[in-house]
PDB file of C-alpha atoms in Angstrom:
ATOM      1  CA  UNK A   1       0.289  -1.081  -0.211  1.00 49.00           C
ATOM      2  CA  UNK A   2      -2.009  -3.185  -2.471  1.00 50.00           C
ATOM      3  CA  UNK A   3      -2.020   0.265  -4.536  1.00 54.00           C
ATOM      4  CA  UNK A   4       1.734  -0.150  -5.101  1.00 57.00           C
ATOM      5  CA  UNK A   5       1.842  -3.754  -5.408  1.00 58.00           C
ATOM      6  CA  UNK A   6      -1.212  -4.865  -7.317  1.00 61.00           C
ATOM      7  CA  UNK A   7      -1.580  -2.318 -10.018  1.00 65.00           C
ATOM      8  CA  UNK A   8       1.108  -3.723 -12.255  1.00 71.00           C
ATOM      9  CA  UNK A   9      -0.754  -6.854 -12.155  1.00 71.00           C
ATOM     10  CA  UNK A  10      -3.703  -5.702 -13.199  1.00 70.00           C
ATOM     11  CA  UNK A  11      -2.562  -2.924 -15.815  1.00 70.00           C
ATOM     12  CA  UNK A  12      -1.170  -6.048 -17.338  1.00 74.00           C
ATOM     13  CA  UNK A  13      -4.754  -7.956 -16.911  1.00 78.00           C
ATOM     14  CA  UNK A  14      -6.857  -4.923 -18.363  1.00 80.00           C
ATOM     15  CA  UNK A  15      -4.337  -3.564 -21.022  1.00 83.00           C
ATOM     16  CA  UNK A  16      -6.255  -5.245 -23.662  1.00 87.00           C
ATOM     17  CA  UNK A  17      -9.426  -3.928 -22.638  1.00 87.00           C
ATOM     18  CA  UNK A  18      -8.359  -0.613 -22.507  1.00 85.00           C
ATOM     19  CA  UNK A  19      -6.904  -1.088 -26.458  1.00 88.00           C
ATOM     20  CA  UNK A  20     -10.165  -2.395 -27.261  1.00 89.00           C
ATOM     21  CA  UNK A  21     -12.501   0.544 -25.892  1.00 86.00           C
ATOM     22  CA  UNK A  22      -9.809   3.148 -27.602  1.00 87.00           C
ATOM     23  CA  UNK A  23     -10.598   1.137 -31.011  1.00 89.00           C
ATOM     24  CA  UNK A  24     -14.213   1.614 -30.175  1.00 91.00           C
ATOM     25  CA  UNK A  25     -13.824   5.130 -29.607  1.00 86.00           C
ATOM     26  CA  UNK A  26     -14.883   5.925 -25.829  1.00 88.00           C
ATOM     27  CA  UNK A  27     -12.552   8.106 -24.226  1.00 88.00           C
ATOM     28  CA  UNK A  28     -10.261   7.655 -20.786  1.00 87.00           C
ATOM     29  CA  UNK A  29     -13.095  10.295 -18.794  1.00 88.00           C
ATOM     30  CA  UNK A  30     -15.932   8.392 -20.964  1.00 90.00           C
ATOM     31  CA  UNK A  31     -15.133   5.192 -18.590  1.00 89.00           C
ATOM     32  CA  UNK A  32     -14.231   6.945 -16.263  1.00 90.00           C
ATOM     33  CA  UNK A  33     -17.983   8.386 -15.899  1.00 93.00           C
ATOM     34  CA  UNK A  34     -19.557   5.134 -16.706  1.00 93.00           C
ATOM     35  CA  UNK A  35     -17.507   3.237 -13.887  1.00 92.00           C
ATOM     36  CA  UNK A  36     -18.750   6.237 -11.250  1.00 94.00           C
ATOM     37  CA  UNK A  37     -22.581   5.356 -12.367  1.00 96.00           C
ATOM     38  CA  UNK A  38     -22.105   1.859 -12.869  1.00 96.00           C
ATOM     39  CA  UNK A  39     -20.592   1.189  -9.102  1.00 96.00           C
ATOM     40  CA  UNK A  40     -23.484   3.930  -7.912  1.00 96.00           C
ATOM     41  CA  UNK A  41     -26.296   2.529  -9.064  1.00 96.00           C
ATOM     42  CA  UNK A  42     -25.020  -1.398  -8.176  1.00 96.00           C
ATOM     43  CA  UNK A  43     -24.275   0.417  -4.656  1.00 97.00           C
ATOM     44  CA  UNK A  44     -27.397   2.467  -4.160  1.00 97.00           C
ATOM     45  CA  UNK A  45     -30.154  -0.126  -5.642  1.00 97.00           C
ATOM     46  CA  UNK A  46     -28.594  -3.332  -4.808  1.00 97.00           C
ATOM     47  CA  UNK A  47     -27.534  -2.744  -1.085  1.00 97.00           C
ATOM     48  CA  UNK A  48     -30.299  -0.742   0.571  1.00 97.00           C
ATOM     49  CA  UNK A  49     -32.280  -3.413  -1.082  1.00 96.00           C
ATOM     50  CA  UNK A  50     -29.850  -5.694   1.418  1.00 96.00           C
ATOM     51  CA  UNK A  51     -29.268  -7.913  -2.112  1.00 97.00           C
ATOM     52  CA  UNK A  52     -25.225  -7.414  -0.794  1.00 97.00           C
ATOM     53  CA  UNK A  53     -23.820 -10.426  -3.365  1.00 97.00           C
ATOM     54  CA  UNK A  54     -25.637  -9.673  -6.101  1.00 97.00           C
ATOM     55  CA  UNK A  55     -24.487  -5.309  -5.425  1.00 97.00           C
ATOM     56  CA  UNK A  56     -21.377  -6.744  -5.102  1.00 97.00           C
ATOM     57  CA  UNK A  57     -21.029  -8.882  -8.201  1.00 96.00           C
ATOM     58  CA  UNK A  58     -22.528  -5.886 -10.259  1.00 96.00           C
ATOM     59  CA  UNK A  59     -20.311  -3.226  -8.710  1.00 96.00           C
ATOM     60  CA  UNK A  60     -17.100  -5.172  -9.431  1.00 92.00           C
ATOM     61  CA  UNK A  61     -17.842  -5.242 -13.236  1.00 90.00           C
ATOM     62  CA  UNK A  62     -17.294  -1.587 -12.849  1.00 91.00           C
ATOM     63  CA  UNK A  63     -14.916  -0.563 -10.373  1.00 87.00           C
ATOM     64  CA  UNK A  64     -12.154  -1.612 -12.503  1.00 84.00           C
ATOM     65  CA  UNK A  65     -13.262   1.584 -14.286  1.00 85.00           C
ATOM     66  CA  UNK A  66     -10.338   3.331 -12.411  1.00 80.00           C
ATOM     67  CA  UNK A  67      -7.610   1.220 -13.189  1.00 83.00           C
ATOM     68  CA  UNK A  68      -8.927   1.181 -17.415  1.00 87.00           C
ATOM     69  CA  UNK A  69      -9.416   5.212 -17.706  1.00 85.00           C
ATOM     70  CA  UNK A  70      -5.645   5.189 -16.189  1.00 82.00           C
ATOM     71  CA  UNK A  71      -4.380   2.737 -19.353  1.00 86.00           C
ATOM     72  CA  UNK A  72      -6.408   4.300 -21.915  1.00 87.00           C
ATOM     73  CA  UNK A  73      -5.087   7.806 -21.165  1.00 86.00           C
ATOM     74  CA  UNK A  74      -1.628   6.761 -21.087  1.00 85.00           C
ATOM     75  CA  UNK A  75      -2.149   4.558 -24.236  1.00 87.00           C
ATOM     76  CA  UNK A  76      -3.912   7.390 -26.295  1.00 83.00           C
ATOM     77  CA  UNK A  77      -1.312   9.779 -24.898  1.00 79.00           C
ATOM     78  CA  UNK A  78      -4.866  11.680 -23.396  1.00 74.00           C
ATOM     79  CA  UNK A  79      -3.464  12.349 -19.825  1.00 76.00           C
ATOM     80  CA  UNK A  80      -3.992  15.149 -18.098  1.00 77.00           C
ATOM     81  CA  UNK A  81      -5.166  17.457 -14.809  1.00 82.00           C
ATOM     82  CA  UNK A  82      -8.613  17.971 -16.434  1.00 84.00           C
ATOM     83  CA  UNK A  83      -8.621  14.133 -15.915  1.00 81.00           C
ATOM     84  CA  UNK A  84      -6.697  13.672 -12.813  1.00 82.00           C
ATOM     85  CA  UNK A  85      -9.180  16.172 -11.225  1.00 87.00           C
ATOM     86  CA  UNK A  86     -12.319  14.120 -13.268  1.00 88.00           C
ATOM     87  CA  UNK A  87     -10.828  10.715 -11.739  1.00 86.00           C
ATOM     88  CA  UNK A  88     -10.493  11.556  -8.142  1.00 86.00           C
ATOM     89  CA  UNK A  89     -13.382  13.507  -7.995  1.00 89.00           C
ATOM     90  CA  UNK A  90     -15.621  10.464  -9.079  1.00 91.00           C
ATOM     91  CA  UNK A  91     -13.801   8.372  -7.006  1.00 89.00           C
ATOM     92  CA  UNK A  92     -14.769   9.855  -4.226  1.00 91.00           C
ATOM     93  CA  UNK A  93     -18.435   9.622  -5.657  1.00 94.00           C
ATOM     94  CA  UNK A  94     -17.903   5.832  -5.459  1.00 94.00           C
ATOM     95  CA  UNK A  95     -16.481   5.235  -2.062  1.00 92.00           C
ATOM     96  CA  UNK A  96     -19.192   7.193  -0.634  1.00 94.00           C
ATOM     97  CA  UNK A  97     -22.376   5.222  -2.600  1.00 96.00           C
ATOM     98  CA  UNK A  98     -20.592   2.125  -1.664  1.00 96.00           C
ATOM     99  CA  UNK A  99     -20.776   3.031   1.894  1.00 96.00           C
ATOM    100  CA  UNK A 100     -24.042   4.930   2.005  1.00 96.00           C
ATOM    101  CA  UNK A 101     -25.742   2.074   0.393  1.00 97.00           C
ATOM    102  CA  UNK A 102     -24.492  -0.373   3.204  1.00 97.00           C
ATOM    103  CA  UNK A 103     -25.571   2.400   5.976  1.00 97.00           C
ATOM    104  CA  UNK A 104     -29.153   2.554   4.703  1.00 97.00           C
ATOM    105  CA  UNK A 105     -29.212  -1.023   4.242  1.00 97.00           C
ATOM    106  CA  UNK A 106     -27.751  -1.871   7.827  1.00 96.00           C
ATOM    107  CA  UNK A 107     -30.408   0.962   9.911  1.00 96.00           C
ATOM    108  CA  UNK A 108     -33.384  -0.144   7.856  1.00 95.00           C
ATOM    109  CA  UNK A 109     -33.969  -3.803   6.758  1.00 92.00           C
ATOM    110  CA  UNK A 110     -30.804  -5.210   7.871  1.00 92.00           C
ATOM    111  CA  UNK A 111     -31.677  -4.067  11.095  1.00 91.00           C
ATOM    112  CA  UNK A 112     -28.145  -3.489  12.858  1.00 94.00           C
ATOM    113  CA  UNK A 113     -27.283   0.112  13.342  1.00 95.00           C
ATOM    114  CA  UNK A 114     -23.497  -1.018  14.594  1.00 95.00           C
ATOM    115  CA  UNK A 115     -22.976  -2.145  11.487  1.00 96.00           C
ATOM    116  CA  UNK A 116     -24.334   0.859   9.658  1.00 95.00           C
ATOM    117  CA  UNK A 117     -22.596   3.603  12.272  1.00 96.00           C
ATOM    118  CA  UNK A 118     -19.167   1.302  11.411  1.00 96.00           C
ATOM    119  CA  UNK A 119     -20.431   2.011   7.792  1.00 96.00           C
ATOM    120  CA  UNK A 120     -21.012   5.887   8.492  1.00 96.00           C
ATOM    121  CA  UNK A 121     -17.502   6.012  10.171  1.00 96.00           C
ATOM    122  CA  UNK A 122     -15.690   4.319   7.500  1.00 94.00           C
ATOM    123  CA  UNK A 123     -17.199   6.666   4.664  1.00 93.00           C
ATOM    124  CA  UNK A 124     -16.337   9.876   7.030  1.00 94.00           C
ATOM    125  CA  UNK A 125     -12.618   8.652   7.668  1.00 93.00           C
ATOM    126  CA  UNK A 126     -12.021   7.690   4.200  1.00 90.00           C
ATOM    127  CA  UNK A 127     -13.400  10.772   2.831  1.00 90.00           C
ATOM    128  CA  UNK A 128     -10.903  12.209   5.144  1.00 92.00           C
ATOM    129  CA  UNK A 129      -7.894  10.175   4.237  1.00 90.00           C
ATOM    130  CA  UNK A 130      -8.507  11.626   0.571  1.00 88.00           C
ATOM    131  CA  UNK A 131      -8.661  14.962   1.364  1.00 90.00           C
ATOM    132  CA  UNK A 132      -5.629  15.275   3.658  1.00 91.00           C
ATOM    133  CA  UNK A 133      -3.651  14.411   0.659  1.00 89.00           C
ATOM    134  CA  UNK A 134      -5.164  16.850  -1.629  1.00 88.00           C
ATOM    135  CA  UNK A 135      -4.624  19.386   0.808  1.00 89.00           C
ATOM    136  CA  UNK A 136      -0.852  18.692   1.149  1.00 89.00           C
ATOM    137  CA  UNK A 137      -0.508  17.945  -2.575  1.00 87.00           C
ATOM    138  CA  UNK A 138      -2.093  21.806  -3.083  1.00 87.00           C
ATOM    139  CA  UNK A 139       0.069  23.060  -0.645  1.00 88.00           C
ATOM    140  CA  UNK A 140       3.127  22.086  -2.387  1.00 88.00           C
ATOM    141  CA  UNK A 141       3.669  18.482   0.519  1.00 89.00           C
ATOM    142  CA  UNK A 142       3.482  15.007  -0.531  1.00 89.00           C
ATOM    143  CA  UNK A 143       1.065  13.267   1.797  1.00 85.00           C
ATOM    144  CA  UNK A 144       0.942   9.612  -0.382  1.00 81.00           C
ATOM    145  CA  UNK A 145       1.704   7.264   1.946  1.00 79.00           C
ATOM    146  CA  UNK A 146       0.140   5.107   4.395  1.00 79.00           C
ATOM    147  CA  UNK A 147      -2.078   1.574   5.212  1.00 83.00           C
ATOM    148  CA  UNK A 148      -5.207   2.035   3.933  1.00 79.00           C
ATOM    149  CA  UNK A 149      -5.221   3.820   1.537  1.00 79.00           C
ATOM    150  CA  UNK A 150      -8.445   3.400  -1.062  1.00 81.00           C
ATOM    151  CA  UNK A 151      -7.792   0.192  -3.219  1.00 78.00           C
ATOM    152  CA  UNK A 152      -7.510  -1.162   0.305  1.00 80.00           C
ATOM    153  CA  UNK A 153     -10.661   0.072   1.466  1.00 87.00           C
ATOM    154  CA  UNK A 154     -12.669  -0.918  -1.210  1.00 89.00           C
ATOM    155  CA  UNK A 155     -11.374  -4.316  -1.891  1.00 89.00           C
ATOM    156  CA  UNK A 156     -11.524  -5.562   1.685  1.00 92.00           C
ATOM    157  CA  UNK A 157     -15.460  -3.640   1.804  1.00 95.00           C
ATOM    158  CA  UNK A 158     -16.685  -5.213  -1.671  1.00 95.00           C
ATOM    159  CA  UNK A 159     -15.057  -8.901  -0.572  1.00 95.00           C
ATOM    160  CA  UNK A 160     -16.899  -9.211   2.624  1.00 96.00           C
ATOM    161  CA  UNK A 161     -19.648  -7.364   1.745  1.00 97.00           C
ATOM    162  CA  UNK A 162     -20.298 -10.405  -0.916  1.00 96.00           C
ATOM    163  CA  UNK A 163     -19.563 -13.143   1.529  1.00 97.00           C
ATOM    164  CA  UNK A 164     -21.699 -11.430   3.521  1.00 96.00           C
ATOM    165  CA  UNK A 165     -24.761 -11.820   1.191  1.00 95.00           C
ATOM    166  CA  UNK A 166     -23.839 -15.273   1.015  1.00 96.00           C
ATOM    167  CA  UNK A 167     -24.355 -16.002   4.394  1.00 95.00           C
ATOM    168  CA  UNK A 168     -21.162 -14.858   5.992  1.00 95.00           C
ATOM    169  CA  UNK A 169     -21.704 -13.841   9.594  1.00 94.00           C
ATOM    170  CA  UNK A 170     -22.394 -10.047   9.537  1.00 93.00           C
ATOM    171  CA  UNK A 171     -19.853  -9.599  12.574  1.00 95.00           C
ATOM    172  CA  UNK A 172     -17.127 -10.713  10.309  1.00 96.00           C
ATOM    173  CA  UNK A 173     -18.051  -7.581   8.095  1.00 96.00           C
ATOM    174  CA  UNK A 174     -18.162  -5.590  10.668  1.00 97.00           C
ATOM    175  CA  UNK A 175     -14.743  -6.491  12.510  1.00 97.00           C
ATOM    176  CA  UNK A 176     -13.345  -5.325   8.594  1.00 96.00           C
ATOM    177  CA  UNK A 177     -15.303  -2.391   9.092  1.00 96.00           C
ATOM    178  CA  UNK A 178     -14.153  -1.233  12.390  1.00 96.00           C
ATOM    179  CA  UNK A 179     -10.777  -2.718  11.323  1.00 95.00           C
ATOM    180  CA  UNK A 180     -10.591  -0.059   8.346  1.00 94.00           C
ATOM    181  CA  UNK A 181     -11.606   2.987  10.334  1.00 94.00           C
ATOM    182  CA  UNK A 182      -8.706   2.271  12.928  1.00 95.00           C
ATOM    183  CA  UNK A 183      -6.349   1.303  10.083  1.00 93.00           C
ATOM    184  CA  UNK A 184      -7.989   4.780   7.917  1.00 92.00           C
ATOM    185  CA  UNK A 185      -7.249   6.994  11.084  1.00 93.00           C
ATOM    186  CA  UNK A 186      -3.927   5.585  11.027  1.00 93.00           C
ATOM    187  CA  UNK A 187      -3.256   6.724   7.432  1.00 92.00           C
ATOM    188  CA  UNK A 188      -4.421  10.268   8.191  1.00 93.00           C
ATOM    189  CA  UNK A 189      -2.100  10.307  11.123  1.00 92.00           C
ATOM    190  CA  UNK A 190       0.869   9.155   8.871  1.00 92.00           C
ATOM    191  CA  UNK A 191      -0.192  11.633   6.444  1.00 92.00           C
ATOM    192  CA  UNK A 192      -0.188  14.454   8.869  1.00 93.00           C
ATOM    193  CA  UNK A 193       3.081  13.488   9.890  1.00 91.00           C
ATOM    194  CA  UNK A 194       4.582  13.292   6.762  1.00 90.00           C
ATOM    195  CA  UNK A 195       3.268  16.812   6.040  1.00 92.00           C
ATOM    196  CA  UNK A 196       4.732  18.305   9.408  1.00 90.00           C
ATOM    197  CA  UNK A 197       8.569  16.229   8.592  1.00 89.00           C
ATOM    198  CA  UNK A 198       8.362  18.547   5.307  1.00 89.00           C
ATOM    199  CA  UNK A 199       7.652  21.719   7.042  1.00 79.00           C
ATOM    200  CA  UNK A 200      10.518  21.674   9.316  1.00 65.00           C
TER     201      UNK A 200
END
């Protein structure tokens, strides 16, 4: 949903910047590789050290990374599967430093191992929700629907995660946790679905 709805918005916000890094001569998979490190080193330093604004703050000045690579490409007339494959593949690199970095943080000094086993669900469902739509894609289905998908996940994680390190109640973060695997196992179930409609 907010993939659909809130990437026009922002392709208008970060069109400039993706002119600007084509006149300085980085490349769409360039970004693309210095968002991946960017939002896993702010994830995998900042968090286990339980500094969860501060990860936050530092992560969101790259995560945009995917929405830039996307504008640059189709800018510089650059797109193609080499970087399609490059792009999800790093995603998934993201999503799972984001949520590692909360689950050491959470069983170690944080000190609250339901809020790092919601963390461990959440990266194994999402990690799921990815690849049940590269399996359909490869298999000739279209499995691109559904409520979480992973702008959703990550927005709602990096949000609370800051309030969070500003002195948000941690059961707030993880209600949006647990709240994300339901609405995560959802998706793969509307996924699945969608796959078996097209078989018939």
């Amino acid at each position: 949903m907010l993939n659909r709805y809130a990437r026009q918005f922002f392709g208008a916000l970060f069109y400039p910047v993706a002119r600007l890094l084509l006149r300085w001569g980085l490349s769409p998979d360039a970004v693309t590789i210095i968002g991946t490190l960017g939002v896993s080193f702010g994830a995998l330093i900042f968090y286990p050290l339980g500094e969860l604004f501060w990860g936050t703050v530092f992560i969101t000045c790259f995560v945009f990374s995917d929405i830039i690579d996307g504008l640059m490409a189709r800018i510089s007339g650059r797109s193609s599967a080499y970087g399609s494959f490059l792009d999800s593949t790093l995603d998934r690199i993201q999503d799972g430093a984001v949520f590692l970095g909360l689950t050491v943080w959470f069983f170690t000094g944080g000190e609250d191992p339901w809020m790092g086993s919601a963390a461990v669900v959440c990266l194994f469902l999402g990690t799921q929700v990815s690849y049940v739509r590269a399996k359909a894609e490869s298999l000739g289905y279209c499995a691109d629907r559904g409520i979480a998908e992973r702008p959703e996940r990550m927005v709602f994680t990096l949000v609370f995660t800051g309030f969070t390190g500003l002195g948000l109640p941690s059961v707030v973060l993880f209600i949006v946790l647990v709240t994300l695997s339901l609405a995560s196992l959802v998706t793969i179930g509307q996924r699945m679905a969608a796959v078996a409609r097209q078989r018939t």
